Every structure is written in structure tokens, then in C-alpha cells.
Coordinates of C-alpha atoms in Angstrom, one line a residue:
V1 CA 0.1 0.0 0.0
N2 CA 3.1 2.3 0.0
E3 CA 2.6 3.2 3.5
A4 CA 5.7 4.3 5.5
G5 CA 6.3 3.2 9.0
I6 CA 9.0 3.5 11.7
D7 CA 9.8 -0.1 12.8
V8 CA 11.3 -1.1 16.4
G9 CA 10.0 -4.4 15.9
G10 CA 6.2 -4.0 16.1
L11 CA 5.6 -3.6 12.2
F12 CA 7.9 -6.5 11.5
R13 CA 5.9 -8.8 14.0
D14 CA 2.6 -7.5 12.6
T15 CA 3.8 -8.4 9.1
I16 CA 4.9 -11.9 10.1
T17 CA 1.6 -12.6 11.9
T18 CA -0.4 -11.4 8.9
A19 CA 1.6 -13.7 6.5
V20 CA 0.9 -16.7 9.0
D21 CA -2.8 -15.7 9.1
N22 CA -2.9 -15.5 5.4
A23 CA -1.4 -18.8 5.0
F24 CA -4.5 -20.3 6.9
D25 CA -6.9 -18.1 5.0
T26 CA -8.4 -20.4 2.6
A27 CA -10.1 -17.5 0.7
S28 CA -6.5 -16.2 0.0
L29 CA -4.4 -19.3 -0.5
S30 CA -4.9 -22.9 -0.8
L31 CA -2.0 -24.0 1.3
F32 CA -3.9 -25.4 4.1
M33 CA -7.5 -26.8 4.5
P34 CA -9.7 -27.1 7.6
A35 CA -9.6 -30.3 9.6
P36 CA -12.0 -32.5 7.3
A37 CA -13.7 -34.2 10.2
P38 CA -12.3 -32.6 13.5
S39 CA -12.7 -34.4 16.9
E40 CA -14.2 -31.9 19.2
A41 CA -13.4 -34.2 22.3
H42 CA -9.6 -34.1 21.3
G43 CA -9.4 -30.3 20.3
G44 CA -9.3 -30.7 16.6
V45 CA -12.1 -28.0 16.0
G46 CA -10.4 -24.9 14.4
L47 CA -7.2 -26.8 13.3
F48 CA -5.8 -27.3 9.6
M49 CA -3.7 -29.5 7.8
P50 CA -1.8 -29.0 4.2
S51 CA -3.9 -29.2 1.3
P52 CA -3.2 -32.3 -0.9
A53 CA -3.9 -30.0 -4.1
A54 CA -1.2 -27.5 -3.2
T55 CA 1.5 -29.2 -5.1
S56 CA 2.9 -26.4 -7.4
R57 CA 6.5 -25.0 -7.4
A58 CA 5.0 -21.8 -6.0
A59 CA 3.1 -23.7 -3.2
M60 CA 6.3 -25.5 -2.2
Q61 CA 8.1 -22.1 -2.0
Q62 CA 5.5 -20.7 0.3
Y63 CA 5.6 -23.8 2.5
E64 CA 9.3 -23.3 2.8
A65 CA 8.9 -19.8 3.6
L66 CA 6.5 -20.8 6.5
G67 CA 9.0 -23.2 7.6
I68 CA 11.6 -20.3 8.0
I69 CA 8.9 -18.4 10.0
M70 CA 8.7 -21.4 12.2
G71 CA 12.4 -21.4 12.5
V72 CA 12.6 -17.8 13.5
A73 CA 9.7 -18.3 16.0
I74 CA 12.0 -21.0 17.7
R75 CA 15.3 -18.9 17.5
T76 CA 13.4 -15.5 18.8
E77 CA 11.2 -17.3 21.3
K78 CA 8.4 -15.3 19.6
P79 CA 5.7 -17.7 18.8
E80 CA 3.1 -17.5 16.0
D81 CA -0.5 -18.9 15.5
F82 CA 0.1 -22.1 13.5
K83 CA -3.1 -23.8 13.8
L84 CA -1.9 -27.7 13.5
S85 CA -2.4 -30.8 15.1
S86 CA -0.1 -33.4 16.5
Y87 CA -0.3 -35.1 13.2
S88 CA 1.3 -32.1 11.6
W89 CA 3.8 -31.4 14.3
K90 CA 5.1 -35.1 14.1
R91 CA 5.4 -34.9 10.5
L92 CA 7.4 -31.8 10.7
L93 CA 9.7 -33.4 13.2
G94 CA 10.1 -36.1 10.7
R95 CA 8.4 -38.6 12.8
K96 CA 5.5 -41.0 12.0
P97 CA 2.0 -40.1 13.6
R98 CA -0.4 -42.8 14.5
L99 CA -4.0 -43.3 14.0
V100 CA -5.0 -41.5 17.1
D101 CA -3.0 -38.2 15.8
L102 CA -5.1 -38.4 12.6
S103 CA -8.3 -38.9 14.4
V104 CA -8.0 -35.5 15.9
V105 CA -8.4 -33.9 12.5
D106 CA -10.2 -36.8 10.7
A107 CA -12.3 -38.6 13.1
G108 CA -14.4 -39.9 10.2
F109 CA -11.6 -42.0 8.6
S110 CA -10.6 -43.1 12.3
R111 CA -14.0 -44.5 12.8
T112 CA -14.3 -46.3 9.5
L113 CA -10.9 -47.8 9.9
N114 CA -11.7 -48.9 13.5
R115 CA -15.1 -50.4 12.5
L116 CA -13.3 -52.5 9.7
L117 CA -10.8 -53.8 12.4
E118 CA -13.7 -54.8 14.7
Q119 CA -15.3 -56.6 12.0
I120 CA -12.3 -58.6 11.1
K121 CA -11.5 -59.3 14.7
E122 CA -15.1 -60.6 15.4
S123 CA -15.5 -62.8 12.3
D124 CA -15.1 -66.5 12.4
G125 CA -12.9 -68.7 10.3
G126 CA -9.1 -68.7 9.3
Q127 CA -6.9 -65.9 7.9
D128 CA -7.7 -66.8 4.3
D129 CA -11.3 -67.8 4.7
P130 CA -13.8 -65.3 3.2
I131 CA -15.8 -63.0 5.4
P132 CA -19.3 -63.2 3.7
E133 CA -20.7 -59.8 5.2
L134 CA -17.6 -57.9 3.9
I135 CA -17.6 -59.2 0.3
G136 CA -18.0 -56.2 -2.1
R137 CA -18.3 -53.9 0.8
V138 CA -14.7 -52.5 1.2
P139 CA -13.5 -50.5 -1.8
L140 CA -9.9 -50.4 -2.7
S141 CA -10.0 -46.8 -2.7
V142 CA -9.4 -44.5 0.4
R143 CA -10.3 -40.9 0.5
R144 CA -7.6 -38.6 1.1
S145 CA -8.2 -35.5 3.6
D146 CA -9.8 -33.3 0.8
G147 CA -12.3 -36.1 -0.2
L148 CA -10.9 -37.3 -3.4
P149 CA -10.5 -41.1 -3.9
V150 CA -7.0 -42.7 -4.2
T151 CA -7.1 -46.2 -5.5
L152 CA -4.8 -48.6 -3.6
P153 CA -3.8 -52.0 -5.2
Q154 CA -5.3 -55.3 -4.3
P155 CA -3.3 -56.6 -1.2
R156 CA -0.9 -59.3 -1.9
A157 CA -3.0 -61.5 0.4
G158 CA -6.1 -60.9 -1.7
Q159 CA -4.3 -62.5 -4.8
V160 CA -4.2 -66.0 -3.5
P161 CA -7.0 -68.6 -4.8
S162 CA -8.9 -68.6 -1.6
A163 CA -9.0 -64.8 -1.5
L164 CA -9.9 -64.3 -5.1
A165 CA -13.1 -66.4 -4.8
A166 CA -14.1 -63.6 -2.3
A167 CA -13.1 -60.7 -4.7
V168 CA -15.4 -58.3 -6.3
P169 CA -13.7 -55.8 -9.0
G170 CA -12.9 -52.4 -7.3
F171 CA -13.3 -54.0 -3.8
V172 CA -10.8 -55.7 -1.4
A173 CA -10.9 -59.6 -1.4
A174 CA -12.8 -60.1 1.8
T175 CA -10.4 -62.4 3.8
K176 CA -9.1 -61.5 7.1
R177 CA -5.6 -61.5 5.8
A178 CA -6.4 -59.3 2.9
L179 CA -8.6 -56.9 4.7
L180 CA -5.9 -56.3 7.5
E181 CA -3.3 -55.8 4.9
H182 CA -5.6 -53.2 3.1
A183 CA -6.1 -51.6 6.4
R184 CA -2.5 -51.1 7.0
N185 CA -2.1 -49.8 3.4
A186 CA -4.9 -47.2 3.9
L187 CA -3.5 -46.0 7.2
E188 CA 0.0 -45.9 5.8
A189 CA -1.5 -43.8 2.7
R190 CA -3.3 -41.4 4.9
L191 CA -0.1 -41.0 7.3
T192 CA 2.2 -40.3 4.5
E193 CA 0.0 -37.8 2.7
H194 CA 1.1 -34.3 2.3
E195 CA 4.7 -35.3 2.3
R196 CA 6.0 -32.8 -0.1
A197 CA 4.5 -29.9 1.9
F198 CA 5.9 -31.2 5.2
E199 CA 9.4 -31.8 3.3
A200 CA 9.4 -28.0 2.1
M201 CA 8.4 -26.8 5.6
R202 CA 11.3 -28.9 7.2
R203 CA 13.9 -27.5 4.6
G204 CA 12.6 -23.9 5.8
I205 CA 13.0 -24.7 9.5
A206 CA 16.5 -26.3 8.9
R207 CA 17.7 -23.0 7.2
V208 CA 17.4 -21.3 10.7
V209 CA 17.4 -24.2 13.3
P210 CA 19.8 -27.4 12.8
P211 CA 17.7 -30.5 12.6
S212 CA 19.9 -32.0 15.3
A213 CA 18.7 -29.5 17.8
L214 CA 15.2 -30.7 17.5
R215 CA 15.7 -34.4 17.9
L216 CA 15.2 -34.5 21.6
L217 CA 12.0 -32.5 21.5
T218 CA 8.5 -34.0 21.9
W219 CA 5.9 -32.8 19.3
R220 CA 4.2 -30.9 22.1
E221 CA 7.4 -29.2 23.1
F222 CA 8.1 -28.3 19.5
E223 CA 4.5 -26.9 19.2
T224 CA 4.9 -24.6 22.1
L225 CA 8.3 -23.2 20.9
I226 CA 6.8 -22.3 17.5
A227 CA 3.0 -21.6 18.3
G228 CA 3.2 -20.7 22.0
E229 CA 0.5 -21.3 24.6
N230 CA -3.1 -21.5 22.9
E231 CA -4.9 -20.3 26.0
I232 CA -4.3 -16.7 26.8
E233 CA -4.1 -16.7 30.7
I234 CA -5.1 -13.3 32.0
D235 CA -3.4 -13.9 35.3
R236 CA 0.0 -14.5 33.7
L237 CA -0.4 -11.6 31.4
R238 CA -1.1 -9.5 34.4
R239 CA 2.2 -10.9 36.2
H240 CA 4.1 -9.8 33.3
T241 CA 2.6 -6.1 33.2
R242 CA 4.5 -3.0 33.8
Y243 CA 2.6 0.3 34.7
I244 CA 3.6 3.8 33.7
N245 CA 2.9 6.6 36.5
P246 CA 0.4 7.2 37.8
F247 CA -0.9 3.9 36.9
S248 CA -0.3 1.1 39.4
P249 CA -2.0 -2.3 40.1
S250 CA -4.5 -0.6 42.4
H251 CA -5.3 2.5 40.3
P252 CA -9.1 2.5 39.4
A253 CA -8.5 2.6 35.7
I254 CA -6.3 -0.4 35.9
R255 CA -8.8 -2.4 37.9
I256 CA -11.5 -1.4 35.4
F257 CA -9.3 -2.5 32.5
W258 CA -8.6 -6.1 33.8
Q259 CA -12.1 -6.7 34.6
A260 CA -13.1 -5.8 31.1
V261 CA -10.5 -7.9 29.6
E262 CA -11.6 -10.8 31.9
T263 CA -15.1 -10.8 30.0
F264 CA -13.3 -11.1 26.6
T265 CA -13.6 -14.3 24.5
H266 CA -10.6 -16.3 23.4
A267 CA -10.6 -14.7 20.0
E268 CA -11.0 -11.1 21.5
R269 CA -8.1 -11.8 23.9
E270 CA -5.9 -12.9 20.8
M271 CA -7.1 -9.6 19.1
L272 CA -6.0 -7.7 22.3
I273 CA -2.5 -9.2 22.3
Q274 CA -2.2 -8.6 18.4
F275 CA -3.5 -5.1 18.8
A276 CA -0.7 -4.3 21.6
W277 CA 2.2 -6.3 20.3
G278 CA 1.6 -7.2 16.5
R279 CA 1.4 -11.2 17.4
S280 CA -1.7 -13.0 18.7
R281 CA 0.4 -15.5 20.8
L282 CA 1.9 -14.9 24.2
P283 CA 5.4 -16.5 25.1
A284 CA 5.2 -20.1 26.7
A285 CA 5.5 -20.3 30.4
G286 CA 9.0 -19.9 31.4
A287 CA 10.0 -18.1 28.2
W288 CA 9.0 -14.5 29.2
K289 CA 11.7 -11.9 29.0
D290 CA 11.8 -8.4 30.4
S291 CA 11.6 -7.0 26.8
D292 CA 8.1 -9.0 26.5
R293 CA 6.6 -7.3 29.5
F294 CA 3.1 -5.8 28.7
V295 CA 3.0 -1.9 29.4
L296 CA 0.1 0.2 30.4
S297 CA 0.5 3.9 30.3
P298 CA -2.0 6.9 30.5
I299 CA -3.1 8.1 27.2
G300 CA -1.8 11.4 26.1
E301 CA -3.2 14.6 27.8
T302 CA -4.3 16.1 24.5
A303 CA -6.5 13.1 23.6
M304 CA -7.9 12.9 27.1
R305 CA -8.7 16.6 27.3
Q306 CA -10.3 16.4 23.9
R307 CA -12.2 13.3 24.2
G308 CA -12.2 12.2 27.8
G309 CA -13.9 8.8 28.4
A310 CA -14.9 8.7 24.6
A311 CA -11.3 8.3 23.6
L312 CA -10.2 4.9 22.2
P313 CA -7.0 3.1 23.4
L314 CA -3.7 3.6 21.4
A315 CA -1.3 0.8 21.0
H316 CA 2.6 0.9 20.4
T317 CA 3.2 -2.7 18.9
C318 CA 7.0 -2.1 19.1
F319 CA 6.9 -1.9 22.8
F320 CA 3.9 -4.2 23.6
Q321 CA 2.3 -0.9 25.1
I322 CA -1.2 0.5 25.2
E323 CA -2.0 3.9 26.1
L324 CA -5.1 3.6 28.3
P325 CA -8.0 6.3 28.7
V326 CA -9.3 6.6 32.3
Y327 CA -12.7 4.9 31.7
E328 CA -15.6 5.3 34.2
S329 CA -16.8 1.7 34.1
V330 CA -16.1 -1.8 33.0
A331 CA -18.9 -1.6 30.3
Q332 CA -17.4 1.6 28.9
C333 CA -13.9 0.1 28.9
R334 CA -15.2 -3.2 27.3
D335 CA -17.0 -1.1 24.6
K336 CA -14.1 1.2 23.7
F337 CA -11.6 -1.8 23.5
L338 CA -13.8 -3.9 21.3
T339 CA -14.3 -0.9 19.1
A340 CA -10.6 -0.5 18.7
L341 CA -9.8 -4.2 18.3
H342 CA -12.6 -4.8 15.7
G343 CA -12.1 -1.6 13.7
S344 CA -8.1 -1.8 13.8
C345 CA -7.9 -4.8 11.6
G346 CA -4.2 -4.9 12.7
A347 CA -3.4 -1.5 11.2
L348 CA -5.4 1.3 12.4
L349 CA -5.1 3.0 16.0
L350 CA -1.6 1.5 16.0
A351 CA 1.5 3.7 16.8

């Protein structure tokens, strides 16, 4: 937009945060897709996975750039909002996920596969005997995360004479041994999906952080280094806040501010952090630095004199600072902040 800015860190942070947000915006890019069948019980709602259709050279370059951002997040201890599940974090570490990881983002596939395994287990007969109720019922194709079918070969165990007797074109030969082999093949196909995307992101991370430095990390530790804590705990933010005179923890304006923030939804708390700091994630517990302290200072006398309680808060993203007007009530403070947060769109009302 050809807009000038003096950057002491805030504009850079806001640019990186915007880039990450855009990567998960399916209307802007097709790099990621929402979890096809997220498990609410396991926290899969709102998570994403790479899009199987994003295979172009440009897409690989964009994935690699995101990997670089991940590496920078680790190096600088400044997390970004990467909305990924254990399936993706394990893949990024070069480790193989399990069915339980895939079930977080695709509970439908997990249920189908588990149901097939239960039917095989409960059936009578030997390993190469047909299971009558499954003849012509299990297709050779498996649907990838975007719903498109991928046809798998007939299992080797399905090519013996006894299995061929239970075979229907386009379907798995319905013997225990053939069906178990197909179940393993289907799971392998889904667990190795998106390999080019993950390989590109791993290349990007390796340009900033040596792969050897990540070998001892669990996937959750890896996630925390890159994406920080998902939950924004107000008590923790309060403990890492510095007040500029005449403000103090007991000042009426400060008590009103914290009471108003306590009423914010999770999304509104993320917007508050981005409004004040140019990013929507807080450092992980134990990773806070003095330079990361949240600062609350009185708004300039001119603004207060001109508008009083009608003034909107002003943010300095370079310094994680908000200039706070003296509001008369929690309701007024909440209203003005939500106006600023929803109206700023990450660009206005920032200094």
C-alpha cells in the first residue's frame, strides 16, 4: 500500500503474523485446509492440515517460507499462531504419526478404519477364509483429506486362490488377511499424505534451526516453541505487566481494564495481544523476557482533554504497550476496546 512506518519490531511482528494468518486463510491461499472431520473431544476444531492439492512449485516455495518463519519463532522465542495438530507437528519433526493423531483432524476416517478392524476381529474362520458380510463392501480406494479418492492396489494376501473367490472388482478381497493388509495400506497412505508440503516446511526450518537441535523434543514441546500457548491466561499476562506512573495495580482505571479483559472471549483476547504487540500468541510459560512485558500507560493529555472517556486506546506494537484512557466503568472500557480491536484490523489505531 506504499505506507511508510518507523519499525522498532512492531511492524515486523505484525507483518509476520499477517503472513501466517494469510497462509491459513483458504479464501486467499490454498496451502492449508480445515480439518475434514475434526474431533471436538480431542481439540481438533479450528485446526488445519496441508492441502493435498497444493503441489505447485509456488506452493512449495510458500511452504518453505512458512518453515523459515517457524524457525525464526524458535530462535527468537516469539511464537506465531500455527493452527496445526499433533499429526502435523510429528510430521514436521520427521516422525511418523499414529491413527490417534490422524483422528484429531479426521475422526471420520478413524471411525471407519476402527469399525473395519472390529469386524475382522469378530469374524469366525481362518486368515484366508472369506468374511461373507464384507464381500463387495470394502472398496480398494481410500479418500484423502480433501475427499478425493485414491485407489490402492489389491493386497498381496488378496491374490491367493481362496481370496480371489471372495473378490469383487474394485473391492478388497474379503478375507481376514487381505482386509488387514488393506487396513494397513490405507492407514499408511493417509499418514504419509502431504509429504511434499512437510518436506518443504522442514527445509525452511533447517535454514534457521539445525535439525539435530530438534531431535530430543517431543511434538508438544516443538509446538510450544513455534506456536506458544493456545490459551491466553489473563493472570499470567497481569503478572508480566508494567505500569507507567500514575498507573499501578490498584489504580481504578487499571482495575476496570482487567475486569473488562476478563469478559473477553478467547478470540478477543488474541485480538488484544495482536493490537498491543503485533502477534496473537503470548510466550510460553518460563519463556517470558523483560522485553516481553506488557506496558500500560496513561493516554496522552491532549487526547484525554479532547475526548475524555470517549477516547479509544492507542497501541505501540513495537513496545507491547497500550495507552489507556481513564474509563468510568467496565462496560465503557469493554465497549471502547472492542471498537478499537474490531476496527483496527491490525493496522489502524497503532503507533
